[in-house]
């Protein structure tokens, strides 16, 4: 790439770096920085940006899915709510539809309606004057205790106390006195009824006459507890005769049956079950002799009317409130009261009020709501609630107005914990993806930074390497030139001196050629073009010869070289020149880093996997942490004793490469200060078999 022109930022950086690094170092560092900058840009474009984009897309898709889920859940919830409302409306529309014709024709069959519509509790009709006409009349006004005439009350009390003391004749007289003491018909009738009942014990005939007269009274009033006196008289009369045998019994039963029929036909005052109690007592006695169909009719009607009585007594106030409501004829109006939902309809002058029991209605509605919700979405459930219900996990809310304005359909998840779990899972997925993206980006950046630093380191080492090699080359060349010139100018003293000059020239030339060999080898290794001619080789001569070329140098360094190679070693398979270079490099290192006054040994022995060759010295050794790294190219231990020696840092790289290319392993055993032993193994000529 053509060098870029310097811009002002570059110039500024150069000035800044120049202060500490010097002008040359500054230029080099600037180039490194530009390199790093370029790398960071490409790294961001190629790694960080796509990663960020992918993460955003992933998060977005989770978000979209979450939103879509929530939306569809809410949609379904809304559907459930409106379906429920629709069902409610339909229920009442069906009710109206069935009711309309009979309402218009004024032929509402209350009993049939009550049978057909389970939640319907009561049906009442009011005439134009607001008087209740079916199935009950308006409640009766019962006489209030403290308005009772004094004389009547005294006579009645006397009668009661005499009767309890079994003084029947005197009691009869007392009740007679009471009956004449006032004009109030109900009080007179009540006194006469007591008198008649007592007379039955004393003078049956006279008693029966009194009771009969009371029973026949068509305008008979109600006594203070609300019983019709004529009914009570007839009941007493009938029961008395029915307890006998023969004709009187038959007569008694007939009287009771008439009483039952009478009460059955009559409209009762609403909220007062006394007529029913009298009818029930009479019905009990005549039941066995009654026609079964008739008996069933009376019994069912009695039971229904009694329950209606009970219910209507609880809704009196509501009936009162709705009785005068304006309702257009032929249409229906809904009135929601606390106890019941009223459907009002008008036919001519009659106002009909159909009361649906609130509890029963909401219960029935509640059941159908749950079914509807289940049908639409099994994960959702619905319930009825009043408006002030808490709306924590409610997905949809639908008012049941106008029919039931106080009620709402609430739709919520069937299993809120599952929903929460679902949400938690999605949140976790989001967090996880984000975290992963950060980790990936962080790791990427870290690795990239390491890569860049390594590259820079290597670039720096390469630059140093060129300088070192040229320096290394210069020193033997200078020596050779000096010694050569001395010989040329005949500056030597004697033969011995001359010989020393020749020897030095040869030694330096050898050193030079070793250096050149190493550099060339390294270059071809780096290029990947190094080849080996592997042949069967006798190791002993090779090792002895190599040792001999280094012997003088070793001696000069003060560490004689000892060769310890046994005879009869098997031949090995190797490239002769390459292995020679390995041994030369190892011995040369042993001389360089070995101790003066020590010994260098070159050994070879038979090992399980071939022949093991080792070069040992007793020099400074190699620190543990550097023992792996010394085989990397350009690596040199960072101690001053090493830095003092000349070296390029490629010798052991070449050694490792060659040994590994022979299928062996280079290793070092060393403790700092105790020397180092480098060893490697070469395969035997005939392999001894796999897995030996
Ligand atoms: P150099 O040219 O520096 O000798 P090498 O690759 O041959 O390069 O060796 C790498 C480093 O290994 C040396 O710089 C030195 O620190 C260490 N080293 C190699 N041989 C020995 C040894 N015999 N004793 C101690 N250190 C050694």
XYZ file of C-alpha atoms and ligand atoms in Angstrom:
719
model
C 0.000 0.000 0.000
C 1.331 3.441 -0.912
C 2.202 5.474 2.162
C -0.445 7.981 3.053
C 0.291 11.661 3.181
C 0.526 12.902 6.743
C -2.413 14.935 7.930
C -2.390 17.401 10.795
C -3.515 14.800 13.333
C -0.658 12.538 12.236
C 1.785 15.386 12.592
C 0.475 16.179 16.071
C 0.823 12.533 17.102
C 4.307 12.386 15.643
C 5.335 15.367 17.734
C 3.773 13.857 20.839
C 5.313 10.404 20.341
C 8.643 11.918 19.288
C 9.161 13.269 22.792
C 9.502 9.838 24.350
C 10.220 7.555 21.417
C 12.531 9.648 19.298
C 11.709 10.585 15.676
C 12.199 7.058 14.245
C 10.195 5.298 16.995
C 7.468 7.895 16.640
C 6.996 7.162 12.928
C 6.888 3.454 13.602
C 4.385 3.846 16.469
C 2.281 6.151 14.346
C 2.088 3.436 11.745
C 1.066 0.964 14.434
C -1.624 3.311 15.630
C -2.928 3.794 12.126
C -2.945 0.031 11.795
C -4.907 -0.357 15.030
C -7.325 2.326 13.929
C -7.899 0.618 10.603
C -8.355 -2.697 12.355
C -10.820 -1.246 14.866
C -12.903 0.217 12.056
C -13.054 -3.087 10.193
C -13.696 -4.969 13.429
C -16.570 -2.675 14.274
C -17.979 -2.922 10.765
C -17.569 -6.680 10.459
C -18.239 -7.901 13.988
C -19.678 -5.388 16.436
C -22.156 -3.768 14.053
C -23.662 -7.051 12.743
C -23.766 -8.370 16.312
C -25.565 -5.254 17.479
C -27.943 -5.491 14.569
C -28.661 -9.170 15.246
C -29.227 -8.502 18.939
C -31.578 -5.641 18.170
C -33.476 -7.831 15.714
C -33.724 -10.677 18.242
C -34.931 -8.336 20.982
C -37.367 -6.713 18.616
C -38.814 -10.054 17.555
C -39.283 -11.112 21.195
C -40.891 -7.764 21.884
C -43.178 -8.121 18.864
C -44.151 -11.620 19.885
C -44.862 -10.507 23.450
C -46.967 -7.620 22.249
C -48.774 -9.877 19.746
C -49.508 -12.400 22.503
C -50.805 -9.727 24.836
C -52.906 -8.198 22.096
C -54.458 -11.495 21.058
C -55.072 -12.379 24.702
C -56.791 -9.073 25.269
C -58.784 -9.570 22.078
C -60.005 -12.954 23.251
C -60.781 -11.540 26.669
C -62.868 -8.818 25.058
C -64.654 -11.393 22.934
C -65.534 -13.413 26.014
C -66.834 -10.352 27.809
C -69.066 -9.261 24.963
C -70.252 -12.833 24.341
C -71.379 -13.029 27.957
C -73.232 -9.768 27.668
C -74.830 -10.978 24.477
C -75.897 -14.214 26.163
C -77.474 -12.292 29.002
C -79.342 -10.057 26.613
C -80.449 -13.081 24.626
C -81.693 -14.849 27.755
C -83.959 -11.939 28.551
C -84.998 -11.464 24.963
C -86.100 -15.098 24.851
C -87.997 -14.556 28.100
C -89.719 -11.488 26.697
C -90.526 -13.233 23.464
C -92.240 -16.077 25.239
C -94.011 -13.748 27.605
C -95.240 -11.098 25.178
C -98.289 -12.894 23.716
C -99.677 -14.083 27.038
C -98.977 -10.706 28.585
C -100.903 -8.940 25.880
C -103.726 -11.488 26.159
C -103.569 -11.121 29.939
C -103.212 -14.877 30.369
C -99.842 -15.116 32.109
C -99.501 -18.558 33.666
C -97.297 -17.842 36.630
C -96.851 -21.475 37.599
C -95.722 -22.482 34.110
C -93.273 -19.550 33.985
C -91.810 -20.394 37.352
C -91.305 -23.948 36.129
C -89.604 -22.906 32.921
C -87.291 -20.128 34.066
C -85.246 -21.339 37.016
C -83.946 -17.934 38.068
C -87.436 -16.430 38.016
C -88.633 -16.253 41.614
C -91.862 -14.349 41.440
C -94.403 -12.850 39.107
C -96.763 -10.211 40.420
C -99.554 -8.217 38.852
C -100.750 -4.792 39.958
C -103.998 -3.298 38.798
C -104.432 0.295 37.673
C -104.720 1.395 41.327
C -101.459 -0.256 42.260
C -103.202 -3.073 44.121
C -101.485 -6.421 43.876
C -103.777 -8.933 42.243
C -101.853 -12.095 41.452
C -100.907 -14.416 42.952
C -101.186 -12.407 46.180
C -103.088 -9.379 47.341
C -101.425 -6.439 48.998
C -100.333 -7.169 52.547
C -103.143 -6.829 55.137
C -103.005 -4.334 57.936
C -103.025 -6.316 61.157
C -104.501 -4.736 64.340
C -101.778 -3.215 66.519
C -101.637 -4.449 70.116
C -101.811 -1.166 72.016
C -104.974 -0.002 70.285
C -106.875 -2.988 71.748
C -109.858 -2.039 73.975
C -109.073 -2.467 77.663
C -112.274 -4.444 78.569
C -111.682 -6.921 75.695
C -108.107 -7.509 76.632
C -108.909 -8.034 80.293
C -111.706 -10.507 79.483
C -109.423 -12.377 77.012
C -106.610 -12.589 79.585
C -109.068 -13.848 82.182
C -110.371 -16.495 79.754
C -106.838 -17.697 79.022
C -105.828 -17.948 82.663
C -109.074 -19.738 83.618
C -108.671 -22.175 80.743
C -105.105 -22.970 81.737
C -106.380 -23.646 85.252
C -108.980 -26.014 83.698
C -111.873 -23.883 84.828
C -113.527 -24.327 81.458
C -117.092 -23.004 82.251
C -115.721 -19.779 83.768
C -113.283 -19.427 80.825
C -116.194 -19.828 78.358
C -118.006 -17.032 80.182
C -114.930 -14.802 80.123
C -114.523 -15.224 76.334
C -118.283 -14.519 75.993
C -117.731 -11.292 77.940
C -114.848 -10.400 75.644
C -116.992 -10.942 72.546
C -119.550 -8.439 73.745
C -117.059 -5.919 75.088
C -116.214 -4.392 71.691
C -117.511 -3.711 68.201
C -114.273 -4.441 66.354
C -115.275 -7.433 64.176
C -111.852 -9.142 64.280
C -111.736 -8.931 68.073
C -115.307 -10.185 68.436
C -114.551 -13.061 66.077
C -111.332 -13.926 67.906
C -113.164 -14.063 71.249
C -115.962 -16.161 69.768
C -113.427 -18.559 68.248
C -111.845 -19.129 71.658
C -115.272 -19.595 73.193
C -116.334 -22.078 70.504
C -113.156 -24.147 70.918
C -113.711 -24.421 74.691
C -117.407 -25.132 74.263
C -116.512 -28.254 72.215
C -115.133 -29.785 75.442
C -118.049 -28.707 77.584
C -121.069 -28.828 75.309
C -120.188 -30.230 71.887
C -123.372 -29.200 70.167
C -123.233 -25.594 71.393
C -119.520 -25.461 70.409
C -120.235 -26.740 66.915
C -122.975 -24.167 66.473
C -120.644 -21.337 67.408
C -117.826 -22.609 65.169
C -120.180 -23.272 62.281
C -121.548 -19.767 62.454
C -118.019 -18.347 62.457
C -116.965 -20.574 59.544
C -119.922 -19.494 57.439
C -119.123 -15.818 57.793
C -118.081 -14.773 54.291
C -116.707 -11.402 55.474
C -114.752 -13.063 58.216
C -111.948 -10.807 59.446
C -108.344 -11.815 60.235
C -107.364 -12.020 63.845
C -104.248 -10.316 65.237
C -101.739 -12.884 63.948
C -103.253 -12.712 60.454
C -105.288 -15.912 60.437
C -108.759 -15.722 58.853
C -111.082 -16.502 61.771
C -113.555 -18.372 59.525
C -110.683 -20.610 58.327
C -109.587 -21.378 61.870
C -113.222 -22.106 62.859
C -113.708 -24.415 59.886
C -110.376 -26.138 60.608
C -111.299 -26.713 64.270
C -114.788 -27.904 63.330
C -113.517 -30.214 60.565
C -110.674 -31.661 62.649
C -113.073 -32.325 65.558
C -115.513 -34.285 63.395
C -112.796 -36.076 61.411
C -111.355 -37.466 64.657
C -114.617 -39.421 65.088
C -115.891 -42.417 63.093
C -118.738 -43.013 60.730
C -120.881 -40.202 59.374
C -119.373 -37.413 61.504
C -115.875 -38.318 60.184
C -117.080 -38.198 56.574
C -118.703 -34.877 57.294
C -115.492 -33.580 58.942
C -113.336 -34.629 55.953
C -115.760 -32.872 53.573
C -115.499 -29.666 55.585
C -111.701 -29.828 55.532
C -111.633 -30.522 51.777
C -113.826 -27.523 51.157
C -111.476 -25.441 53.270
C -108.429 -26.641 51.248
C -110.199 -25.853 47.967
C -111.279 -22.457 49.216
C -107.833 -21.405 50.242
C -106.391 -22.795 47.009
C -108.680 -20.575 44.938
C -108.059 -17.483 46.970
C -105.353 -14.822 46.489
C -103.354 -14.592 49.705
C -102.041 -11.392 51.153
C -98.445 -11.133 50.099
C -95.855 -11.901 52.779
C -98.359 -13.653 55.078
C -98.124 -17.446 54.940
C -100.921 -18.111 57.514
C -103.501 -19.159 54.904
C -100.960 -21.683 53.697
C -100.394 -23.022 57.220
C -104.161 -23.596 57.670
C -104.397 -25.232 54.246
C -101.413 -27.445 55.006
C -102.932 -28.655 58.309
C -106.263 -29.485 56.608
C -104.491 -31.113 53.660
C -102.509 -33.375 56.023
C -105.705 -34.893 57.376
C -107.596 -35.311 54.116
C -104.568 -36.391 52.014
C -105.075 -40.193 52.331
C -108.686 -39.987 51.159
C -108.050 -37.372 48.433
C -107.887 -38.089 44.672
C -104.108 -38.417 43.951
C -104.099 -35.909 41.022
C -105.964 -33.373 43.090
C -103.691 -33.986 46.055
C -100.571 -33.387 43.912
C -102.077 -30.194 42.536
C -102.881 -28.853 46.019
C -99.507 -29.899 47.423
C -97.384 -28.406 44.617
C -99.346 -25.213 44.622
C -99.128 -24.950 48.403
C -95.360 -25.517 48.371
C -94.751 -22.988 45.582
C -97.028 -20.398 47.136
C -95.328 -20.781 50.510
C -91.868 -20.303 48.954
C -93.175 -17.362 46.908
C -94.588 -15.941 50.131
C -91.210 -16.270 51.768
C -89.402 -14.678 48.808
C -91.894 -11.847 48.355
C -91.622 -10.962 52.031
C -87.924 -10.285 51.390
C -88.620 -8.063 48.386
C -91.570 -6.076 49.780
C -89.668 -2.822 49.671
C -88.613 -3.452 46.059
C -92.189 -4.303 45.034
C -93.316 -1.101 46.672
C -90.742 0.887 44.738
C -91.543 -0.556 41.322
C -95.301 -0.755 41.592
C -95.867 2.743 40.260
C -93.190 2.795 37.598
C -94.325 3.989 34.220
C -94.016 1.163 31.703
C -95.311 1.457 28.164
C -97.746 -1.246 27.212
C -96.257 -3.960 25.039
C -92.655 -3.189 26.005
C -90.404 -4.348 28.800
C -88.377 -2.396 31.284
C -85.533 -3.638 33.449
C -85.099 -2.453 36.978
C -82.034 -3.606 38.853
C -82.696 -3.673 42.575
C -80.360 -5.060 45.254
C -82.323 -8.286 45.792
C -83.741 -8.909 42.358
C -83.677 -7.939 38.772
C -87.186 -6.906 37.790
C -88.574 -7.228 34.302
C -91.632 -5.018 34.054
C -94.261 -5.352 31.364
C -97.691 -3.779 30.943
C -100.848 -5.342 29.529
C -103.792 -3.012 29.401
C -104.001 -1.582 32.922
C -102.099 -4.393 34.575
C -98.457 -3.956 35.478
C -96.589 -7.226 35.585
C -93.437 -7.497 37.623
C -91.225 -10.543 37.094
C -88.596 -10.875 39.741
C -85.352 -12.712 39.060
C -83.542 -13.581 42.201
C -80.207 -11.781 42.048
C -78.219 -14.527 43.698
C -79.722 -17.274 41.567
C -79.371 -15.208 38.425
C -75.730 -14.332 38.962
C -75.027 -17.918 39.940
C -76.612 -19.181 36.723
C -74.936 -16.431 34.733
C -71.647 -17.138 36.458
C -71.840 -20.768 35.392
C -72.530 -19.942 31.769
C -69.786 -17.287 31.831
C -67.204 -19.814 32.907
C -68.377 -22.165 30.154
C -68.257 -19.421 27.533
C -64.788 -18.353 28.599
C -63.605 -21.945 28.513
C -65.008 -22.412 25.054
C -63.253 -19.350 23.618
C -59.956 -19.709 25.433
C -59.162 -22.356 28.043
C -56.383 -20.120 29.379
C -58.884 -17.469 30.400
C -61.614 -17.435 32.959
C -64.462 -15.040 33.555
C -66.507 -14.021 36.539
C -69.224 -11.586 37.499
C -68.292 -8.800 39.837
C -69.628 -5.536 41.080
C -67.981 -2.410 39.725
C -65.808 -1.847 42.763
C -64.054 -5.182 42.416
C -60.251 -4.970 42.326
C -58.955 -5.016 38.755
C -55.439 -6.343 39.288
C -55.019 -9.027 36.631
C -58.191 -8.294 34.693
C -57.747 -8.461 30.916
C -61.195 -7.269 29.931
C -64.179 -5.753 31.670
C -67.668 -5.484 30.261
C -70.566 -3.817 31.950
C -73.863 -5.699 31.871
C -75.776 -2.437 31.617
C -78.509 -1.670 30.878
C -79.921 -4.949 32.157
C -77.615 -5.357 35.133
C -75.846 -1.994 35.447
C -74.281 -2.935 38.751
C -72.576 -5.977 37.332
C -69.469 -6.469 35.238
C -68.006 -9.424 33.474
C -64.338 -9.648 34.372
C -62.060 -11.784 32.244
C -58.760 -12.788 33.736
C -56.134 -15.459 33.096
C -57.181 -18.901 34.302
C -53.765 -19.334 35.808
C -52.236 -15.955 36.693
C -49.011 -17.588 37.833
C -48.551 -19.175 34.390
C -49.029 -15.787 32.767
C -46.564 -14.201 35.155
C -44.167 -17.044 34.463
C -44.552 -16.472 30.755
C -43.758 -12.791 31.183
C -40.792 -13.633 33.401
C -39.509 -16.065 30.771
C -39.657 -13.417 28.090
C -37.942 -10.877 30.299
C -35.248 -13.440 31.042
C -34.820 -14.168 27.307
C -34.373 -10.466 26.651
C -31.852 -10.096 29.437
C -30.049 -13.232 28.353
C -29.743 -12.100 24.743
C -28.512 -8.689 25.788
C -25.997 -10.210 28.164
C -24.811 -12.653 25.509
C -24.421 -9.820 23.028
C -22.340 -7.878 25.527
C -20.235 -10.907 26.359
C -19.737 -11.730 22.678
C -18.819 -8.151 21.858
C -16.531 -7.953 24.883
C -14.829 -11.254 24.093
C -14.517 -10.272 20.451
C -12.977 -6.955 21.378
C -10.643 -8.653 23.841
C -9.512 -11.261 21.334
C -9.151 -8.627 18.662
C -7.090 -6.487 21.009
C -4.886 -9.456 21.813
C -4.541 -10.222 18.144
C -3.620 -6.655 17.332
C -1.101 -6.487 20.161
C 0.443 -9.762 19.062
C 0.595 -8.604 15.493
C 2.185 -5.382 16.601
C 4.630 -7.267 18.748
C 5.552 -9.477 15.868
C 5.895 -6.522 13.536
C 8.153 -4.886 16.042
C 10.173 -8.123 16.437
C 10.432 -8.471 12.674
C 11.818 -4.979 12.432
C 14.257 -5.723 15.239
C 15.149 -8.993 13.578
C 16.362 -7.319 10.397
C 18.510 -4.987 12.452
C 19.883 -7.819 14.554
C 20.684 -10.021 11.599
C 22.567 -7.291 9.811
C 24.463 -6.607 12.986
C 25.217 -10.328 13.446
C 26.466 -10.536 9.879
C 28.713 -7.553 10.244
C 30.753 -8.926 13.157
C 32.150 -12.121 11.489
C 32.648 -10.244 8.216
C 34.697 -7.598 10.023
C 36.759 -10.312 11.713
C 37.379 -12.076 8.429
C 38.341 -8.810 6.749
C 40.717 -7.803 9.539
C 42.399 -11.215 9.677
C 42.528 -11.396 5.863
C 44.057 -7.924 5.567
C 46.650 -8.809 8.218
C 47.671 -11.834 6.180
C 47.597 -9.840 2.963
C 49.914 -7.161 4.369
C 52.057 -9.866 5.993
C 51.515 -8.358 9.419
C 51.762 -11.696 11.201
C 54.681 -12.359 13.562
C 55.415 -15.962 12.872
C 53.957 -19.155 11.458
C 51.974 -19.833 14.558
C 50.447 -16.378 14.451
C 49.670 -16.805 10.775
C 48.010 -20.144 11.493
C 45.910 -18.496 14.196
C 44.760 -15.924 11.665
C 43.782 -18.647 9.192
C 41.935 -20.510 11.949
C 40.069 -17.370 12.977
C 39.042 -16.702 9.386
C 37.747 -20.280 9.063
C 35.918 -20.078 12.417
C 34.266 -16.746 11.569
C 33.355 -18.006 8.115
C 31.733 -21.039 9.760
C 29.859 -18.766 12.127
C 28.822 -16.641 9.202
C 27.624 -19.584 7.212
C 25.712 -20.918 10.245
C 24.018 -17.583 10.552
C 23.208 -17.378 6.887
C 21.963 -20.980 6.973
C 19.687 -20.154 9.870
C 18.273 -17.046 8.235
C 17.712 -18.855 4.943
C 16.160 -21.804 6.729
C 13.953 -19.536 8.731
C 12.858 -17.737 5.596
C 11.960 -20.961 3.822
C 10.207 -22.262 6.960
C 8.199 -19.027 7.117
C 7.386 -19.372 3.443
C 6.452 -23.004 3.974
C 8.810 -24.176 1.220
C 11.300 -26.074 3.334
C 11.740 -29.710 2.229
C 13.777 -32.515 3.716
C 15.638 -35.409 2.138
C 15.050 -38.083 4.752
C 17.356 -41.017 4.519
C 18.826 -43.716 6.701
C 21.689 -42.132 8.613
C 24.281 -43.458 11.041
C 23.995 -40.978 13.882
C 27.391 -41.385 15.601
C 29.559 -40.081 12.727
C 27.123 -37.174 12.193
C 27.211 -36.154 15.840
C 31.006 -36.573 16.177
C 31.669 -34.513 13.087
C 29.328 -31.719 14.160
C 30.872 -31.678 17.632
C 34.296 -31.415 16.105
C 33.395 -28.206 14.204
C 32.237 -26.641 17.452
C 34.995 -27.981 19.704
C 37.349 -25.010 19.299
C 34.629 -22.468 19.876
C 33.550 -24.327 23.004
C 37.053 -24.541 24.300
C 37.548 -20.832 23.620
C 34.407 -20.130 25.648
C 35.861 -22.080 28.543
C 33.389 -24.960 28.418
C 34.845 -27.992 26.662
C 32.459 -30.077 24.624
C 32.175 -33.745 25.529
C 30.607 -36.243 23.196
C 29.038 -39.305 24.699
C 27.579 -41.447 21.935
C 27.719 -45.246 22.295
C 28.839 -47.484 19.463
C 26.306 -49.650 17.759
C 23.421 -47.196 17.862
C 20.840 -48.189 15.250
C 20.578 -46.018 12.139
C 17.906 -43.330 12.151
C 15.774 -41.779 9.460
C 16.593 -38.105 8.982
C 17.767 -35.280 6.753
C 21.482 -35.169 7.449
C 21.959 -31.425 6.907
C 18.851 -30.478 8.868
C 19.781 -32.563 11.890
C 23.347 -31.221 11.703
C 21.877 -27.734 11.893
C 19.714 -28.729 14.882
C 22.730 -30.018 16.774
C 24.839 -27.020 15.744
C 22.181 -24.609 16.993
C 21.823 -26.433 20.297
C 25.599 -26.592 20.873
C 26.005 -22.979 19.820
C 23.305 -21.980 22.382
C 24.990 -24.129 25.038
C 28.268 -22.270 24.362
C 26.516 -18.888 24.353
C 24.440 -19.361 27.499
C 26.560 -22.046 29.231
C 28.939 -21.255 32.055
C 32.578 -20.580 31.470
C 34.412 -23.290 33.419
C 31.567 -25.710 32.882
C 31.130 -28.601 30.501
C 28.905 -29.104 27.487
C 27.820 -32.642 26.725
C 26.380 -34.072 23.564
C 24.760 -37.428 24.224
C 22.749 -39.965 22.280
C 21.038 -43.146 23.520
C 18.463 -45.696 22.481
C 15.010 -44.674 23.699
C 11.609 -46.405 23.436
C 10.640 -44.370 20.409
C 13.953 -44.052 18.619
C 17.273 -42.446 19.419
C 17.263 -39.666 21.962
C 19.825 -36.906 21.401
C 20.562 -34.384 24.178
C 22.744 -31.309 24.526
C 23.371 -30.198 28.114
C 25.187 -27.293 29.669
C 25.520 -26.024 33.213
C 24.912 -22.375 32.544
C 22.248 -19.885 33.614
C 19.280 -22.140 32.734
C 15.861 -20.982 31.627
C 13.081 -19.619 33.861
C 10.018 -21.915 34.031
C 7.629 -19.386 32.495
C 9.893 -18.998 29.434
C 10.492 -22.691 28.769
C 7.569 -22.981 26.351
C 8.073 -19.623 24.722
C 11.759 -19.949 23.784
C 10.682 -22.013 20.746
C 8.525 -19.158 19.385
C 10.183 -17.084 16.708
C 12.105 -14.010 17.809
C 11.555 -14.890 21.447
C 14.480 -14.270 23.760
C 14.470 -14.481 27.538
C 14.238 -10.951 28.864
C 17.262 -11.108 31.200
C 20.287 -8.872 30.931
C 22.657 -11.861 30.769
C 20.765 -13.039 27.660
C 20.493 -9.585 26.155
C 24.285 -9.233 26.448
C 24.777 -12.200 24.106
C 24.154 -11.777 20.444
C 21.129 -13.615 19.120
C 18.263 -13.446 16.670
C 15.660 -15.535 18.499
C 15.150 -17.892 15.552
C 17.603 -20.698 16.386
C 15.237 -22.737 18.560
C 12.332 -22.028 16.207
C 14.249 -23.719 13.427
C 15.213 -26.552 15.778
C 11.628 -27.201 16.774
C 10.445 -27.025 13.197
C 13.016 -29.503 11.942
C 12.494 -31.944 14.832
C 8.746 -31.851 14.412
C 9.098 -32.315 10.659
C 10.948 -35.548 11.569
C 7.997 -36.665 13.678
C 9.815 -35.972 16.958
C 9.462 -33.634 19.869
C 11.911 -31.084 21.159
C 11.984 -30.608 24.920
C 13.996 -28.786 27.538
C 14.749 -29.662 31.144
C 16.093 -26.747 33.096
C 16.192 -24.992 36.435
C 17.469 -21.444 36.522
C 21.169 -21.367 37.481
C 21.605 -25.096 36.990
C 21.970 -25.305 33.244
C 19.680 -26.593 30.547
C 19.297 -29.903 28.720
C 17.673 -29.810 25.274
C 16.627 -33.208 23.946
C 14.868 -34.639 20.928
C 14.195 -38.058 19.446
C 14.731 -39.353 15.929
C 12.873 -42.372 14.520
C 14.786 -45.606 13.884
C 15.463 -46.842 10.386
C 13.029 -49.765 10.637
C 10.015 -48.826 12.696
C 9.613 -51.238 15.610
C 5.870 -51.476 15.182
C 2.974 -49.367 16.200
C 2.181 -48.664 19.813
C 5.530 -50.030 21.137
P 19.049 -16.775 20.218
O 19.506 -16.339 18.928
O 18.571 -15.697 21.102
O 19.956 -17.723 20.898
P 17.362 -19.086 20.123
O 16.047 -19.375 19.468
O 18.428 -20.004 19.850
O 17.734 -17.604 19.871
O 17.074 -19.156 21.664
C 15.984 -18.467 22.213
C 16.234 -18.092 23.657
O 16.312 -19.269 24.448
C 17.568 -17.464 23.909
O 17.493 -16.075 23.688
C 17.805 -17.771 25.338
O 17.184 -16.829 26.151
C 17.194 -19.099 25.517
N 18.156 -20.229 25.453
C 18.382 -21.020 24.399
N 19.286 -21.962 24.714
C 19.612 -21.760 26.006
C 20.527 -22.406 26.914
N 21.239 -23.469 26.552
N 20.626 -21.928 28.190
C 19.853 -20.879 28.569
N 18.998 -20.216 27.754
C 18.877 -20.659 26.483
